[in-house]
Short mmCIF file of N, CA and C in Angstrom, two decimals:
data_model
loop_
_atom_site.label_atom_id
_atom_site.label_comp_id
_atom_site.label_asym_id
_atom_site.label_seq_id
_atom_site.Cartn_x
_atom_site.Cartn_y
_atom_site.Cartn_z
N MET A 1 84.43 49.84 83.03
CA MET A 1 83.96 48.48 82.88
C MET A 1 83.28 48.09 84.19
N LEU A 2 82.16 47.44 84.12
CA LEU A 2 81.40 47.07 85.30
C LEU A 2 81.13 45.58 85.27
N TYR A 3 81.49 44.89 86.35
CA TYR A 3 81.25 43.46 86.43
C TYR A 3 80.06 43.22 87.36
N ALA A 4 79.08 42.51 86.88
CA ALA A 4 77.87 42.28 87.67
C ALA A 4 77.74 40.81 88.00
N LEU A 5 77.17 40.54 89.16
CA LEU A 5 76.83 39.17 89.52
C LEU A 5 75.55 38.79 88.80
N PRO A 6 75.42 37.54 88.39
CA PRO A 6 74.15 37.10 87.81
C PRO A 6 73.04 37.24 88.85
N PRO A 7 71.82 37.55 88.42
CA PRO A 7 70.71 37.74 89.38
C PRO A 7 70.51 36.55 90.30
N ARG A 8 70.73 35.34 89.82
CA ARG A 8 70.50 34.16 90.67
C ARG A 8 71.46 34.13 91.85
N LEU A 9 72.62 34.79 91.74
CA LEU A 9 73.57 34.80 92.85
C LEU A 9 73.29 35.92 93.85
N THR A 10 72.49 36.90 93.45
CA THR A 10 72.24 38.02 94.35
C THR A 10 70.90 37.93 95.04
N LYS A 11 70.02 37.09 94.56
CA LYS A 11 68.69 37.00 95.16
C LYS A 11 68.80 36.55 96.62
N GLY A 12 68.23 37.34 97.50
CA GLY A 12 68.26 37.01 98.91
C GLY A 12 69.55 37.42 99.60
N TYR A 13 70.53 37.87 98.88
CA TYR A 13 71.79 38.27 99.51
C TYR A 13 71.78 39.76 99.80
N ASN A 14 71.63 40.55 98.77
CA ASN A 14 71.43 41.99 98.95
C ASN A 14 70.85 42.55 97.66
N THR A 15 70.53 43.80 97.67
CA THR A 15 69.88 44.37 96.50
C THR A 15 70.87 44.88 95.47
N ARG A 16 72.12 44.97 95.83
CA ARG A 16 73.12 45.41 94.86
C ARG A 16 73.59 44.23 94.04
N ARG A 17 73.73 44.46 92.76
CA ARG A 17 74.13 43.37 91.88
C ARG A 17 75.59 43.48 91.48
N TYR A 18 76.30 44.49 91.91
CA TYR A 18 77.64 44.70 91.40
C TYR A 18 78.69 44.41 92.46
N MET A 19 79.66 43.59 92.11
CA MET A 19 80.73 43.24 93.04
C MET A 19 81.72 44.38 93.18
N ALA A 20 82.18 44.89 92.06
CA ALA A 20 83.21 45.92 92.08
C ALA A 20 83.15 46.69 90.77
N ILE A 21 83.66 47.89 90.81
CA ILE A 21 83.74 48.71 89.61
C ILE A 21 85.22 48.80 89.24
N PHE A 22 85.52 48.49 88.01
CA PHE A 22 86.90 48.49 87.53
C PHE A 22 87.13 49.76 86.72
N HIS A 23 88.13 50.54 87.10
CA HIS A 23 88.47 51.76 86.39
C HIS A 23 89.85 51.58 85.77
N PRO A 24 89.96 51.66 84.47
CA PRO A 24 91.31 51.59 83.89
C PRO A 24 92.14 52.78 84.38
N ASP A 25 93.33 52.50 84.83
CA ASP A 25 94.23 53.54 85.30
C ASP A 25 95.34 53.69 84.27
N PRO A 26 95.36 54.80 83.53
CA PRO A 26 96.36 54.94 82.46
C PRO A 26 97.79 54.95 82.98
N ALA A 27 98.00 55.26 84.25
CA ALA A 27 99.36 55.32 84.78
C ALA A 27 99.90 53.95 85.15
N SER A 28 99.05 52.95 85.16
CA SER A 28 99.47 51.62 85.59
C SER A 28 98.95 50.58 84.62
N PRO A 29 99.76 49.55 84.33
CA PRO A 29 99.26 48.48 83.47
C PRO A 29 98.24 47.60 84.20
N HIS A 30 98.15 47.77 85.51
CA HIS A 30 97.21 46.97 86.29
C HIS A 30 95.95 47.77 86.54
N THR A 31 94.85 47.10 86.65
CA THR A 31 93.57 47.75 86.80
C THR A 31 93.41 48.30 88.21
N SER A 32 92.88 49.50 88.30
CA SER A 32 92.52 50.09 89.58
C SER A 32 91.10 49.66 89.90
N ARG A 33 90.85 49.23 91.12
CA ARG A 33 89.53 48.71 91.46
C ARG A 33 88.97 49.44 92.67
N ARG A 34 87.67 49.60 92.67
CA ARG A 34 86.98 50.16 93.83
C ARG A 34 85.87 49.21 94.22
N SER A 35 85.72 49.01 95.50
CA SER A 35 84.64 48.16 95.98
C SER A 35 83.36 48.98 96.02
N LEU A 36 82.26 48.33 96.36
CA LEU A 36 80.99 49.04 96.46
C LEU A 36 81.02 50.10 97.54
N THR A 37 81.88 49.94 98.53
CA THR A 37 81.96 50.94 99.59
C THR A 37 82.81 52.13 99.17
N GLY A 38 83.43 52.04 98.00
CA GLY A 38 84.27 53.13 97.52
C GLY A 38 85.73 52.98 97.89
N ALA A 39 86.06 51.96 98.68
CA ALA A 39 87.46 51.74 99.04
C ALA A 39 88.24 51.35 97.79
N ARG A 40 89.43 51.87 97.68
CA ARG A 40 90.26 51.58 96.51
C ARG A 40 91.11 50.35 96.78
N TRP A 41 91.09 49.43 95.84
CA TRP A 41 91.92 48.24 95.93
C TRP A 41 93.24 48.54 95.25
N VAL A 42 94.32 48.28 95.93
CA VAL A 42 95.64 48.48 95.34
C VAL A 42 96.15 47.13 94.90
N VAL A 43 96.39 47.00 93.61
CA VAL A 43 96.84 45.73 93.04
C VAL A 43 98.34 45.84 92.79
N THR A 44 99.11 45.05 93.51
CA THR A 44 100.55 45.04 93.36
C THR A 44 100.92 44.21 92.14
N PRO A 45 101.75 44.74 91.26
CA PRO A 45 102.15 43.94 90.10
C PRO A 45 102.99 42.75 90.55
N PRO A 46 102.82 41.58 89.92
CA PRO A 46 103.61 40.42 90.31
C PRO A 46 105.07 40.61 89.93
N ALA A 47 105.92 39.80 90.53
CA ALA A 47 107.34 39.84 90.18
C ALA A 47 107.48 39.56 88.69
N GLU A 48 108.43 40.22 88.06
CA GLU A 48 108.55 40.09 86.61
C GLU A 48 109.00 38.70 86.19
N SER A 49 109.82 38.05 86.99
CA SER A 49 110.29 36.72 86.61
C SER A 49 109.79 35.70 87.62
N LEU A 50 108.87 34.88 87.17
CA LEU A 50 108.36 33.79 88.00
C LEU A 50 108.82 32.48 87.41
N PRO A 51 109.16 31.50 88.24
CA PRO A 51 109.50 30.19 87.70
C PRO A 51 108.31 29.60 86.96
N ALA A 52 108.58 28.70 86.06
CA ALA A 52 107.52 28.10 85.24
C ALA A 52 106.50 27.35 86.09
N ASP A 53 106.92 26.86 87.27
CA ASP A 53 105.99 26.08 88.09
C ASP A 53 105.14 26.95 89.02
N VAL A 54 105.28 28.27 88.96
CA VAL A 54 104.46 29.18 89.77
C VAL A 54 103.42 29.83 88.88
N HIS A 55 102.16 29.55 89.14
CA HIS A 55 101.06 30.11 88.36
C HIS A 55 101.03 31.63 88.55
N PRO A 56 100.69 32.39 87.50
CA PRO A 56 100.64 33.85 87.63
C PRO A 56 99.71 34.34 88.75
N ALA A 57 98.62 33.62 89.01
CA ALA A 57 97.71 34.03 90.09
C ALA A 57 98.41 33.89 91.44
N ILE A 58 99.21 32.84 91.60
CA ILE A 58 99.99 32.67 92.84
C ILE A 58 101.02 33.80 92.95
N GLY A 59 101.65 34.12 91.83
CA GLY A 59 102.61 35.23 91.81
C GLY A 59 101.97 36.54 92.22
N GLN A 60 100.72 36.76 91.79
CA GLN A 60 99.99 37.98 92.16
C GLN A 60 99.72 38.02 93.66
N VAL A 61 99.29 36.90 94.23
CA VAL A 61 99.03 36.84 95.68
C VAL A 61 100.32 37.08 96.45
N LEU A 62 101.40 36.45 96.02
CA LEU A 62 102.68 36.63 96.70
C LEU A 62 103.11 38.10 96.64
N ALA A 63 102.97 38.72 95.48
CA ALA A 63 103.36 40.13 95.34
C ALA A 63 102.51 41.01 96.24
N SER A 64 101.23 40.70 96.36
CA SER A 64 100.35 41.48 97.23
C SER A 64 100.78 41.39 98.68
N ARG A 65 101.45 40.31 99.04
CA ARG A 65 101.94 40.14 100.41
C ARG A 65 103.37 40.65 100.57
N GLY A 66 103.92 41.25 99.51
CA GLY A 66 105.27 41.79 99.58
C GLY A 66 106.35 40.76 99.37
N ILE A 67 105.98 39.60 98.83
CA ILE A 67 106.93 38.51 98.60
C ILE A 67 107.33 38.57 97.13
N LEU A 68 108.51 39.12 96.86
CA LEU A 68 108.90 39.37 95.48
C LEU A 68 110.16 38.63 95.05
N THR A 69 111.06 38.33 95.98
CA THR A 69 112.31 37.69 95.59
C THR A 69 112.17 36.17 95.65
N PRO A 70 113.02 35.46 94.91
CA PRO A 70 112.98 33.99 94.98
C PRO A 70 113.19 33.46 96.40
N ALA A 71 114.07 34.08 97.18
CA ALA A 71 114.31 33.61 98.55
C ALA A 71 113.07 33.80 99.42
N GLN A 72 112.40 34.96 99.28
CA GLN A 72 111.17 35.19 100.04
C GLN A 72 110.08 34.20 99.62
N ARG A 73 109.99 33.96 98.32
CA ARG A 73 108.97 33.04 97.80
C ARG A 73 109.20 31.63 98.34
N GLU A 74 110.44 31.18 98.33
CA GLU A 74 110.76 29.84 98.83
C GLU A 74 110.46 29.72 100.32
N ALA A 75 110.84 30.74 101.08
CA ALA A 75 110.59 30.70 102.53
C ALA A 75 109.10 30.68 102.82
N PHE A 76 108.30 31.40 102.03
CA PHE A 76 106.86 31.46 102.27
C PHE A 76 106.16 30.17 101.84
N LEU A 77 106.48 29.68 100.65
CA LEU A 77 105.78 28.52 100.10
C LEU A 77 106.21 27.21 100.75
N ALA A 78 107.42 27.15 101.29
CA ALA A 78 107.90 25.92 101.91
C ALA A 78 107.97 26.07 103.43
N ALA A 79 107.11 26.90 103.99
CA ALA A 79 107.15 27.17 105.43
C ALA A 79 106.78 25.92 106.23
N GLU A 80 107.40 25.80 107.37
CA GLU A 80 107.11 24.71 108.30
C GLU A 80 106.13 25.22 109.35
N LEU A 81 105.46 24.30 110.01
CA LEU A 81 104.54 24.70 111.08
C LEU A 81 105.27 25.43 112.20
N THR A 82 106.55 25.13 112.37
CA THR A 82 107.31 25.80 113.43
C THR A 82 107.50 27.29 113.13
N ALA A 83 107.28 27.70 111.88
CA ALA A 83 107.43 29.10 111.52
C ALA A 83 106.20 29.93 111.90
N LEU A 84 105.11 29.27 112.27
CA LEU A 84 103.89 29.98 112.64
C LEU A 84 104.03 30.60 114.03
N HIS A 85 103.29 31.65 114.25
CA HIS A 85 103.28 32.28 115.58
C HIS A 85 102.58 31.35 116.57
N ASP A 86 102.95 31.45 117.81
CA ASP A 86 102.35 30.64 118.87
C ASP A 86 100.92 31.12 119.10
N PRO A 87 99.90 30.27 118.86
CA PRO A 87 98.52 30.72 119.04
C PRO A 87 98.18 31.06 120.49
N LEU A 88 98.94 30.56 121.44
CA LEU A 88 98.67 30.89 122.84
C LEU A 88 99.05 32.32 123.18
N LEU A 89 99.69 33.02 122.23
CA LEU A 89 99.99 34.44 122.44
C LEU A 89 98.78 35.32 122.15
N LEU A 90 97.74 34.75 121.52
CA LEU A 90 96.52 35.52 121.27
C LEU A 90 95.82 35.80 122.60
N PRO A 91 95.18 36.95 122.73
CA PRO A 91 94.51 37.28 123.99
C PRO A 91 93.46 36.23 124.36
N ASP A 92 93.48 35.79 125.59
CA ASP A 92 92.50 34.85 126.16
C ASP A 92 92.50 33.46 125.52
N MET A 93 93.51 33.13 124.73
CA MET A 93 93.54 31.82 124.08
C MET A 93 93.68 30.69 125.10
N ALA A 94 94.51 30.87 126.10
CA ALA A 94 94.68 29.81 127.11
C ALA A 94 93.36 29.53 127.81
N GLU A 95 92.62 30.58 128.13
CA GLU A 95 91.31 30.41 128.78
C GLU A 95 90.34 29.70 127.85
N ALA A 96 90.38 30.03 126.56
CA ALA A 96 89.49 29.38 125.59
C ALA A 96 89.81 27.90 125.47
N VAL A 97 91.08 27.56 125.44
CA VAL A 97 91.49 26.15 125.35
C VAL A 97 91.01 25.39 126.58
N GLU A 98 91.17 25.99 127.75
CA GLU A 98 90.71 25.34 128.98
C GLU A 98 89.20 25.14 128.97
N ALA A 99 88.45 26.13 128.47
CA ALA A 99 86.99 26.01 128.41
C ALA A 99 86.57 24.88 127.48
N VAL A 100 87.24 24.76 126.35
CA VAL A 100 86.93 23.67 125.41
C VAL A 100 87.26 22.33 126.05
N GLN A 101 88.41 22.23 126.70
CA GLN A 101 88.80 20.98 127.35
C GLN A 101 87.80 20.59 128.44
N ARG A 102 87.36 21.56 129.23
CA ARG A 102 86.36 21.27 130.28
C ARG A 102 85.05 20.79 129.66
N ALA A 103 84.62 21.44 128.59
CA ALA A 103 83.36 21.05 127.94
C ALA A 103 83.46 19.64 127.39
N LEU A 104 84.58 19.32 126.77
CA LEU A 104 84.76 17.97 126.21
C LEU A 104 84.80 16.92 127.31
N ALA A 105 85.50 17.22 128.40
CA ALA A 105 85.60 16.26 129.50
C ALA A 105 84.25 16.02 130.16
N ALA A 106 83.39 17.05 130.18
CA ALA A 106 82.08 16.93 130.81
C ALA A 106 81.01 16.45 129.84
N GLY A 107 81.40 16.15 128.60
CA GLY A 107 80.42 15.73 127.60
C GLY A 107 79.56 16.87 127.10
N GLY A 108 80.05 18.09 127.27
CA GLY A 108 79.31 19.27 126.82
C GLY A 108 79.37 19.44 125.32
N ARG A 109 78.67 20.44 124.87
CA ARG A 109 78.63 20.72 123.44
C ARG A 109 79.35 22.03 123.15
N ILE A 110 79.91 22.09 121.96
CA ILE A 110 80.63 23.29 121.53
C ILE A 110 80.01 23.73 120.22
N ARG A 111 79.62 24.98 120.16
CA ARG A 111 79.04 25.51 118.93
C ARG A 111 80.11 26.34 118.22
N VAL A 112 80.25 26.14 116.93
CA VAL A 112 81.22 26.87 116.12
C VAL A 112 80.48 27.91 115.30
N PHE A 113 80.88 29.15 115.45
CA PHE A 113 80.32 30.24 114.65
C PHE A 113 81.38 30.70 113.68
N GLY A 114 80.96 30.98 112.45
CA GLY A 114 81.89 31.49 111.46
C GLY A 114 81.31 32.71 110.78
N ASP A 115 82.16 33.66 110.49
CA ASP A 115 81.74 34.83 109.74
C ASP A 115 81.36 34.41 108.32
N TYR A 116 80.64 35.24 107.61
CA TYR A 116 80.17 34.87 106.28
C TYR A 116 81.16 35.18 105.17
N ASP A 117 82.35 35.65 105.51
CA ASP A 117 83.33 35.88 104.46
C ASP A 117 84.21 34.64 104.30
N ALA A 118 85.12 34.70 103.35
CA ALA A 118 85.91 33.52 102.99
C ALA A 118 86.73 33.00 104.16
N ASP A 119 87.40 33.88 104.89
CA ASP A 119 88.24 33.38 105.98
C ASP A 119 87.40 32.91 107.16
N GLY A 120 86.23 33.50 107.39
CA GLY A 120 85.36 33.05 108.47
C GLY A 120 84.80 31.67 108.22
N ILE A 121 84.35 31.43 107.00
CA ILE A 121 83.81 30.12 106.64
C ILE A 121 84.93 29.07 106.66
N THR A 122 86.10 29.45 106.16
CA THR A 122 87.23 28.52 106.16
C THR A 122 87.62 28.15 107.58
N ALA A 123 87.70 29.13 108.46
CA ALA A 123 88.06 28.86 109.86
C ALA A 123 87.03 27.95 110.52
N ALA A 124 85.75 28.23 110.28
CA ALA A 124 84.69 27.40 110.88
C ALA A 124 84.78 25.97 110.35
N ALA A 125 85.01 25.83 109.05
CA ALA A 125 85.11 24.49 108.46
C ALA A 125 86.30 23.73 109.04
N LEU A 126 87.43 24.42 109.23
CA LEU A 126 88.59 23.76 109.82
C LEU A 126 88.32 23.33 111.26
N LEU A 127 87.64 24.16 112.02
CA LEU A 127 87.31 23.79 113.40
C LEU A 127 86.39 22.58 113.45
N VAL A 128 85.39 22.56 112.57
CA VAL A 128 84.46 21.42 112.55
C VAL A 128 85.19 20.15 112.12
N ARG A 129 86.03 20.28 111.09
CA ARG A 129 86.77 19.10 110.61
C ARG A 129 87.71 18.58 111.70
N THR A 130 88.39 19.48 112.37
CA THR A 130 89.28 19.08 113.45
C THR A 130 88.48 18.42 114.58
N GLY A 131 87.32 18.99 114.88
CA GLY A 131 86.48 18.40 115.92
C GLY A 131 86.02 17.00 115.56
N ARG A 132 85.65 16.81 114.29
CA ARG A 132 85.23 15.47 113.84
C ARG A 132 86.36 14.47 114.02
N SER A 133 87.58 14.89 113.69
CA SER A 133 88.70 13.96 113.82
C SER A 133 88.95 13.60 115.28
N GLY A 134 88.48 14.45 116.20
CA GLY A 134 88.61 14.16 117.62
C GLY A 134 87.39 13.50 118.21
N GLY A 135 86.43 13.13 117.35
CA GLY A 135 85.26 12.41 117.82
C GLY A 135 84.04 13.27 118.10
N LEU A 136 84.11 14.56 117.83
CA LEU A 136 82.95 15.42 118.05
C LEU A 136 81.94 15.23 116.92
N VAL A 137 80.68 15.37 117.24
CA VAL A 137 79.62 15.28 116.24
C VAL A 137 79.06 16.68 116.04
N PRO A 138 79.26 17.24 114.84
CA PRO A 138 78.76 18.60 114.61
C PRO A 138 77.23 18.61 114.50
N ALA A 139 76.64 19.69 114.95
CA ALA A 139 75.20 19.88 114.83
C ALA A 139 74.96 21.02 113.85
N ALA A 140 73.95 20.86 113.02
CA ALA A 140 73.63 21.91 112.05
C ALA A 140 73.10 23.12 112.80
N PRO A 141 73.54 24.33 112.40
CA PRO A 141 73.03 25.53 113.07
C PRO A 141 71.55 25.73 112.76
N CYS A 142 70.86 26.32 113.68
CA CYS A 142 69.44 26.60 113.44
C CYS A 142 69.22 28.10 113.45
N GLY A 143 68.25 28.51 112.65
CA GLY A 143 67.89 29.92 112.60
C GLY A 143 68.77 30.63 111.70
#
């Protein structure tokens, strides 16, 4: 089975029209998938018993992250901000924070770059939104 993007979505993006090739795998009830690069996608089956308030798609994402038991699911879905890792443990993060603070104090400008994939765009959008809440005025990228 082959899933193709409509031509209007591929124009100007690349010359390939196919997102992924789906190969039925007789050994598994779940579909085996390969990307255009040939990498195999491993689809973890969701937990067999999900509460009625958990959508099957959410169950699939949780299973892909190794979250299968009700206790793991509760800990993941009801996580507090205190459960996150300290961002200052990232390499050079303290220096980056200081550079941003210096630029803001001097009335400088900060340009936000985001990768073109889902997490890159999401991260860029969050940075711009956070900047707006702090009084920054975003500028549209050029070129």
